[in-house]
PDB file of C-alpha atoms in Angstrom:
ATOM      1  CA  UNK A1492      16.974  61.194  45.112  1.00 41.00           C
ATOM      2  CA  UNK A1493      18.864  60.486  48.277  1.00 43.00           C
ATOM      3  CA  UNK A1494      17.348  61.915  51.223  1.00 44.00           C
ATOM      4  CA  UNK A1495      19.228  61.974  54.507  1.00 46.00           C
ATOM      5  CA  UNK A1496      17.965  62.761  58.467  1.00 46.00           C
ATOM      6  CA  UNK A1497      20.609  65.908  57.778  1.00 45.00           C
ATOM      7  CA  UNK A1498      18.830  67.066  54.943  1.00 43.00           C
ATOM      8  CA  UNK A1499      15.406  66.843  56.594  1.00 44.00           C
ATOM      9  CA  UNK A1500      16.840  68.709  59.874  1.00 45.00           C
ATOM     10  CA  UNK A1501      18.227  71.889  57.879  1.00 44.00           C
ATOM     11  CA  UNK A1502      22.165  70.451  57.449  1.00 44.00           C
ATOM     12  CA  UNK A1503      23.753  70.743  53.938  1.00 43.00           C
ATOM     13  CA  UNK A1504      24.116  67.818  52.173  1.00 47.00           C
ATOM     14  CA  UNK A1505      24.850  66.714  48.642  1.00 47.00           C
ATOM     15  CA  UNK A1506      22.283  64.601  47.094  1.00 51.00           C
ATOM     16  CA  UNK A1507      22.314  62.171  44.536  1.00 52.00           C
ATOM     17  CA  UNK A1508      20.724  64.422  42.198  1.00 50.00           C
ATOM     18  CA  UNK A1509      22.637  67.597  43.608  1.00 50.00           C
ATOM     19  CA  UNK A1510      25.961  65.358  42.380  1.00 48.00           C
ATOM     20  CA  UNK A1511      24.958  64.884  39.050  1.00 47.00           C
ATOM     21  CA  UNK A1512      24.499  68.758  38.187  1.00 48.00           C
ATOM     22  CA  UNK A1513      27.300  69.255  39.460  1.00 48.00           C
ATOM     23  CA  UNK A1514      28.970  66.625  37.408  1.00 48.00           C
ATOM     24  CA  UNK A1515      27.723  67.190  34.020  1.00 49.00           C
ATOM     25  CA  UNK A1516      29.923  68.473  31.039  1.00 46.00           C
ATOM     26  CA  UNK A1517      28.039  71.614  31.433  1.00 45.00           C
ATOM     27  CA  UNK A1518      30.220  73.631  33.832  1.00 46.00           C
ATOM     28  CA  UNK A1519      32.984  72.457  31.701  1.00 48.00           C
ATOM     29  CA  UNK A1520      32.763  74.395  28.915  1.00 48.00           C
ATOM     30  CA  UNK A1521      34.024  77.544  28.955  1.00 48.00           C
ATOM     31  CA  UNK A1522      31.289  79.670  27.455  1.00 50.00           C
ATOM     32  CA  UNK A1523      28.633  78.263  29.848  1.00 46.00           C
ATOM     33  CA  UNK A1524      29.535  81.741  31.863  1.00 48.00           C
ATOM     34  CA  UNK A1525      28.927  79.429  35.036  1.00 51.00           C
ATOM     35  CA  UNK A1526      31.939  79.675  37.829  1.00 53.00           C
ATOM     36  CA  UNK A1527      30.950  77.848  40.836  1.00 56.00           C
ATOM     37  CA  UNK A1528      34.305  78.578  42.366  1.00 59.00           C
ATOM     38  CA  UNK A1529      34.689  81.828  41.866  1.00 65.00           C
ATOM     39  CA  UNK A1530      32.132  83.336  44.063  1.00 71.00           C
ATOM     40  CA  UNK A1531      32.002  86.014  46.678  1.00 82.00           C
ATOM     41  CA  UNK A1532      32.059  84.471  50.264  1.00 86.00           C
ATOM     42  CA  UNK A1533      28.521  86.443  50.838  1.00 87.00           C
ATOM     43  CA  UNK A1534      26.997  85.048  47.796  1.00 89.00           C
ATOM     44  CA  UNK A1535      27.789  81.567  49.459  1.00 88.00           C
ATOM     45  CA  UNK A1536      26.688  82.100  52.748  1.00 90.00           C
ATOM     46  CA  UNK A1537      23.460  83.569  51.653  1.00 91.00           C
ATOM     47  CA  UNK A1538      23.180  80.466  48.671  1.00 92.00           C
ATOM     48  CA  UNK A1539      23.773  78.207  51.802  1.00 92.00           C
ATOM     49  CA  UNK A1540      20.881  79.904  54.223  1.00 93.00           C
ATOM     50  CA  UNK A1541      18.324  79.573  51.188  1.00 95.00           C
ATOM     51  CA  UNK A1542      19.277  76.274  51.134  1.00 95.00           C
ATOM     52  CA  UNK A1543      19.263  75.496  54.237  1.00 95.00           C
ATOM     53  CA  UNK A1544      15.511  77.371  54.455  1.00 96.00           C
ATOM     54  CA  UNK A1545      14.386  75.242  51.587  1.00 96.00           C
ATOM     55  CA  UNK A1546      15.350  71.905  53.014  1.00 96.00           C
ATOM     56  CA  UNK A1547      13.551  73.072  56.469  1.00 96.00           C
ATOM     57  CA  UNK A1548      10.489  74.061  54.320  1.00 97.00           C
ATOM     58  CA  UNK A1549      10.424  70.545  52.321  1.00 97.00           C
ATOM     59  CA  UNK A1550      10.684  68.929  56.072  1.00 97.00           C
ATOM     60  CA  UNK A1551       8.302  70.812  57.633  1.00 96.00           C
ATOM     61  CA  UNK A1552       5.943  69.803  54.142  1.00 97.00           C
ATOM     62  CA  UNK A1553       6.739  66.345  54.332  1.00 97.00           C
ATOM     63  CA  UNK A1554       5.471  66.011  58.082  1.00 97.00           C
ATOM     64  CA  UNK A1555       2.688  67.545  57.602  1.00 97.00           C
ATOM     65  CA  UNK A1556       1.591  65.624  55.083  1.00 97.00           C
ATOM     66  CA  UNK A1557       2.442  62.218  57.066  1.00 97.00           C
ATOM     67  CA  UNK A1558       0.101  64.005  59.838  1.00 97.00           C
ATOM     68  CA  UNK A1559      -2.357  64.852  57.281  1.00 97.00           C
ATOM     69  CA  UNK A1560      -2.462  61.278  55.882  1.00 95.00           C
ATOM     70  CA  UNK A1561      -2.327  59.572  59.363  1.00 95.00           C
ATOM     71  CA  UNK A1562      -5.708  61.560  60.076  1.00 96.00           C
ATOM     72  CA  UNK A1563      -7.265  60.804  56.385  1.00 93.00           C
ATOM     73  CA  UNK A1564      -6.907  57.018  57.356  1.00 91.00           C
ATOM     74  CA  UNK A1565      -8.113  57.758  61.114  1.00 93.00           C
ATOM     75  CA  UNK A1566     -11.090  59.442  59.513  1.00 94.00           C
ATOM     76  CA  UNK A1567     -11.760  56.704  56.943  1.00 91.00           C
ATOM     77  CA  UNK A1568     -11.727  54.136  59.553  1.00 90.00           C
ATOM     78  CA  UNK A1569     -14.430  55.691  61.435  1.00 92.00           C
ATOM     79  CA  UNK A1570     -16.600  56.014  58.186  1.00 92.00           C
ATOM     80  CA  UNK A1571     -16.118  52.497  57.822  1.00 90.00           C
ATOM     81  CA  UNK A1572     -14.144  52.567  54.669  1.00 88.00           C
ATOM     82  CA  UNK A1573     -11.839  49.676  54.569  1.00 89.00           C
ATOM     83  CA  UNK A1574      -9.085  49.465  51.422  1.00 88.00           C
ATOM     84  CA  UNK A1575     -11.493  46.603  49.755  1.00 90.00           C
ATOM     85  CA  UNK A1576     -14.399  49.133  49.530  1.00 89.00           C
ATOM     86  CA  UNK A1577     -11.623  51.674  48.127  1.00 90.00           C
ATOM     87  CA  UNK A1578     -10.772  49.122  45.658  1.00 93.00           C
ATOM     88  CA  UNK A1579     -14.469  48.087  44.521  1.00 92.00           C
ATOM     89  CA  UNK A1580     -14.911  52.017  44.347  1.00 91.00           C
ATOM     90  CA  UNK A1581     -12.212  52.341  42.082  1.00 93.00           C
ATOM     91  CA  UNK A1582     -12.987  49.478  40.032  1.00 94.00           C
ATOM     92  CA  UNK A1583     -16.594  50.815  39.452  1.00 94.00           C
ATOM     93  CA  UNK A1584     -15.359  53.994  38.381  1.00 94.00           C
ATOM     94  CA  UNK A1585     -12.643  52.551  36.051  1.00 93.00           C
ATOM     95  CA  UNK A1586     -15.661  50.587  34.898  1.00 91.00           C
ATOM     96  CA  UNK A1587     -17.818  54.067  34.338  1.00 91.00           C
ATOM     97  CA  UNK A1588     -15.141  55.452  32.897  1.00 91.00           C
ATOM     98  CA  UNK A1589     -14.304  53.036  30.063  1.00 89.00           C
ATOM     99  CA  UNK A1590     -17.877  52.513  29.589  1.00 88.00           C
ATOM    100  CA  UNK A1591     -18.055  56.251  28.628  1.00 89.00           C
ATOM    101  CA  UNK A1592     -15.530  56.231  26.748  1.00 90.00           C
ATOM    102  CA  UNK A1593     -15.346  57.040  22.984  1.00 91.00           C
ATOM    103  CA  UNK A1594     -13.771  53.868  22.058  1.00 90.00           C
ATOM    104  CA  UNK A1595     -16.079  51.825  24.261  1.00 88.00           C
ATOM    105  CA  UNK A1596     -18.913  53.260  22.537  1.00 89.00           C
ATOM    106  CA  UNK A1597     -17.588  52.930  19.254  1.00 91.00           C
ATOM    107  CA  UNK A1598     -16.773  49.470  19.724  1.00 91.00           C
ATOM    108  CA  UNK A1599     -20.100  49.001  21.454  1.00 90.00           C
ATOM    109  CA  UNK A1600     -21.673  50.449  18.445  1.00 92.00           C
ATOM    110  CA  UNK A1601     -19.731  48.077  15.700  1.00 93.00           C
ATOM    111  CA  UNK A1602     -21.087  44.905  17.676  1.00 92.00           C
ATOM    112  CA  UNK A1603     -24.435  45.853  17.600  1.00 92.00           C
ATOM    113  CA  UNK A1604     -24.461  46.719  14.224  1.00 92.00           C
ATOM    114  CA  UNK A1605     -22.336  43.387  12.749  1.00 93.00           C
ATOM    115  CA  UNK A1606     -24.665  41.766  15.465  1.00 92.00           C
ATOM    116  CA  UNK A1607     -27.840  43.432  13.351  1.00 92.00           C
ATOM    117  CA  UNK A1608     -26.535  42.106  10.024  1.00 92.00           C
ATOM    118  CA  UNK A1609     -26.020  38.896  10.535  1.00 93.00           C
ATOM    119  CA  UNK A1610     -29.372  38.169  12.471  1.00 92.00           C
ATOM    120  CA  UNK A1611     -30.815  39.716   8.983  1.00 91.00           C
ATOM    121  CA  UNK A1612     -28.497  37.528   7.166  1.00 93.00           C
ATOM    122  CA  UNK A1613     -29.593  34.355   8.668  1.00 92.00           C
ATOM    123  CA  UNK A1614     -32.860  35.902   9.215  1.00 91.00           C
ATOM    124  CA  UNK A1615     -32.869  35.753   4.881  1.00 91.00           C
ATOM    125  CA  UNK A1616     -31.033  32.454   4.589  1.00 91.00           C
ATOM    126  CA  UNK A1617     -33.452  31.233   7.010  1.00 91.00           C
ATOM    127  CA  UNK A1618     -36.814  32.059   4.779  1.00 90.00           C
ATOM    128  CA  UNK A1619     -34.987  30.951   1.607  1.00 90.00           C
ATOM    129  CA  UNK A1620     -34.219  28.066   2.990  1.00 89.00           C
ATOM    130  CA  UNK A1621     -37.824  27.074   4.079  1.00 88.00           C
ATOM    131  CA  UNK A1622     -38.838  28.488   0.705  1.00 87.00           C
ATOM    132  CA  UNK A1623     -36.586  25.986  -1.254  1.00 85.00           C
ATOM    133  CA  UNK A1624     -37.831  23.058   1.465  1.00 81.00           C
ATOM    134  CA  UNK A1625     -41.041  23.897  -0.035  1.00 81.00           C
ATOM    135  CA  UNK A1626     -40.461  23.939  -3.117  1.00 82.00           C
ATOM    136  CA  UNK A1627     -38.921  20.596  -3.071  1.00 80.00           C
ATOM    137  CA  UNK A1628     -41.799  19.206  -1.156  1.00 79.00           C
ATOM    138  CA  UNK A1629     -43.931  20.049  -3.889  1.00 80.00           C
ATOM    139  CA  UNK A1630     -41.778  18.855  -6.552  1.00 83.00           C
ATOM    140  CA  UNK A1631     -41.729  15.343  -8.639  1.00 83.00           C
ATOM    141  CA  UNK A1632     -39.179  13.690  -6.705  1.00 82.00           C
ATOM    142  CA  UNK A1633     -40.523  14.154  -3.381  1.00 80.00           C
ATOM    143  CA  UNK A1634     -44.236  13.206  -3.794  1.00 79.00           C
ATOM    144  CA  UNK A1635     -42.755   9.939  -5.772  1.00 84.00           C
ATOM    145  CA  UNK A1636     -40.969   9.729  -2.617  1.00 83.00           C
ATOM    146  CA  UNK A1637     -43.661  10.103  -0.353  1.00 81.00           C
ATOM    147  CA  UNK A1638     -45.480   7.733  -2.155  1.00 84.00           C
ATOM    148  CA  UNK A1639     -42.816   5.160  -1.485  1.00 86.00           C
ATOM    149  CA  UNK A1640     -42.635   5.919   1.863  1.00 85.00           C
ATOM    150  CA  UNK A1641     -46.528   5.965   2.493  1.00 84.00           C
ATOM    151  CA  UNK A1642     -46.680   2.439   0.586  1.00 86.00           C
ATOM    152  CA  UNK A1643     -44.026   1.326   2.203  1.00 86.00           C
ATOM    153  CA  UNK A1644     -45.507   2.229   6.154  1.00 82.00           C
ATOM    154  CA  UNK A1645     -49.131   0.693   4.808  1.00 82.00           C
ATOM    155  CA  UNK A1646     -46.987  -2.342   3.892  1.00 83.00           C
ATOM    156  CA  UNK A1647     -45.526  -2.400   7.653  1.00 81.00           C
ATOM    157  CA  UNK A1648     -48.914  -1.698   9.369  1.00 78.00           C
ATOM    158  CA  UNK A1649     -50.339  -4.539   7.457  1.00 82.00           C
ATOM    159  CA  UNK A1650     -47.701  -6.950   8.615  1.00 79.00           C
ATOM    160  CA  UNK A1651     -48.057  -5.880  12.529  1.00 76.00           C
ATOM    161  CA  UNK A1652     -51.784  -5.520  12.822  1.00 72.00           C
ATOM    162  CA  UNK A1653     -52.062  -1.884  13.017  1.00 65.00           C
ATOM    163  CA  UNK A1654     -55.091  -0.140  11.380  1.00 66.00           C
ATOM    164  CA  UNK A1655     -54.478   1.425   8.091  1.00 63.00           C
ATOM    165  CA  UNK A1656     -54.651   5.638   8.219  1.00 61.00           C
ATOM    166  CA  UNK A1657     -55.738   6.553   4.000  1.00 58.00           C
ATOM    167  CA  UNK A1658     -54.998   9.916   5.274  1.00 54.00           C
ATOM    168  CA  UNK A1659     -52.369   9.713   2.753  1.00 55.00           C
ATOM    169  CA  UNK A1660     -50.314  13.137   3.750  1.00 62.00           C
ATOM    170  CA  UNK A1661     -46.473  12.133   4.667  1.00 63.00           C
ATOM    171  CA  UNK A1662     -46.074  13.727   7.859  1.00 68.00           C
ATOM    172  CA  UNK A1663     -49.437  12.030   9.008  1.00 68.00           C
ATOM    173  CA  UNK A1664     -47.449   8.703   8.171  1.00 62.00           C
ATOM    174  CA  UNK A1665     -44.334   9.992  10.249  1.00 68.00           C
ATOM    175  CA  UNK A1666     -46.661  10.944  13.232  1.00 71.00           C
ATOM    176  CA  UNK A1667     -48.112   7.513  13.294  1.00 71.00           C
ATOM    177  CA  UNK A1668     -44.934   5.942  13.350  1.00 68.00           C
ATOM    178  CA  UNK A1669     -43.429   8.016  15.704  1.00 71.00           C
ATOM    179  CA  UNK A1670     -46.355   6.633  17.915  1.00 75.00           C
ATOM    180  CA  UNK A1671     -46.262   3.587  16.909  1.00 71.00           C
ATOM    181  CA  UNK A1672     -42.130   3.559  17.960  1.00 69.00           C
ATOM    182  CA  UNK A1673     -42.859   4.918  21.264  1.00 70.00           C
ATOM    183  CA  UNK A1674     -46.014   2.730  22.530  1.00 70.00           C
ATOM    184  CA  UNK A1675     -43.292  -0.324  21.037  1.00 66.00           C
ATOM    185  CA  UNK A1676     -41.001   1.388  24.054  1.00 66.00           C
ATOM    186  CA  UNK A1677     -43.058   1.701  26.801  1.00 66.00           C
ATOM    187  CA  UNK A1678     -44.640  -1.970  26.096  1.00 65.00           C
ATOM    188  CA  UNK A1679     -41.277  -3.282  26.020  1.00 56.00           C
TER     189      UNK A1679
END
């Protein structure tokens, strides 16, 4: 909407919007029982004085609430609030608010649960696998190859020097190599 200094002193002025009524197909029908011209020179005069009174009204509105704003930011500068604490304010609350909101918590709610069952899913995988690595270590297959692997480390230790473990248990002959590897590393 157009807004002129005549309009906000009291003077009559067409506005953008006042225009557009005015030009719509609306007055040109002729059962719209609307006559703009064809009205009694008091009717006018007291149309124009309400107008007038309205337009001095919305002035009179419009600086007071410049005034009114002028003295909120007066105010807020002697509380110390600057537009960045405004801002962090508002963000916090926007913050509060979606967190509180139905479709937060929903979603919120959804994670935690698809979160829930898949730590019991690998949580399950997790003890059948172990259960199937034991199985296997107790199987055929695997103590022939430990066996292999334990002759073949007794075989080694003979060759360097190294006393002979008959501990016999496969992850006693991976411990001792593992030592054996790192005093080779800090020797060399």
């Amino acid at each position: 909407m157009e807004v002129t200094d005549q309009a906000l002193t009291g003077g009559w002025v067409h506005t953008d919007c006042q225009r557009t009524i005015l030009e719509t197909g609306c007055f040109n029908y002729p059962d719209a029982n609307i006559d703009l011209g064809i009205q009694p020179e008091e009717e006018k005069e007291e149309l124009h004085e309400e107008l007038a009174k309205l337009e001095d009204e919305i002035y009179t509105l419009r600086k007071t609430l410049i005034a009114k704003e002028k003295h909120l930011v007066e105010i807020k500068q002697k509380m110390g609030i600057t537009p960045l604490n405004e801002i962090k304010h508002n963000l916090r609350k926007s913050w509060h608010d979606m967190q509180t909101s139905m479709i937060y918590k929903k979603t919120q709610e959804t994670l935690n649960n698809t979160g829930q069952k898949a730590s019991a899913t690998l949580s399950n995988v997790r003890s059948k696998l172990t259960k199937k690595l034991g199985e296997m270590k107790n199987s055929p297959t695997f103590k022939s190859f430990e066996e292999q692997m334990e002759t073949t480390v007794r075989g080694l230790k003979c060759k360097v020097g190294a006393p002979i473990n008959n501990s016999g248990s496969f992850e006693d002959v991976l411990n001792s190599a593992a030592n054996a590897s790192a005093q080779e590393s800090s020797l060399g």
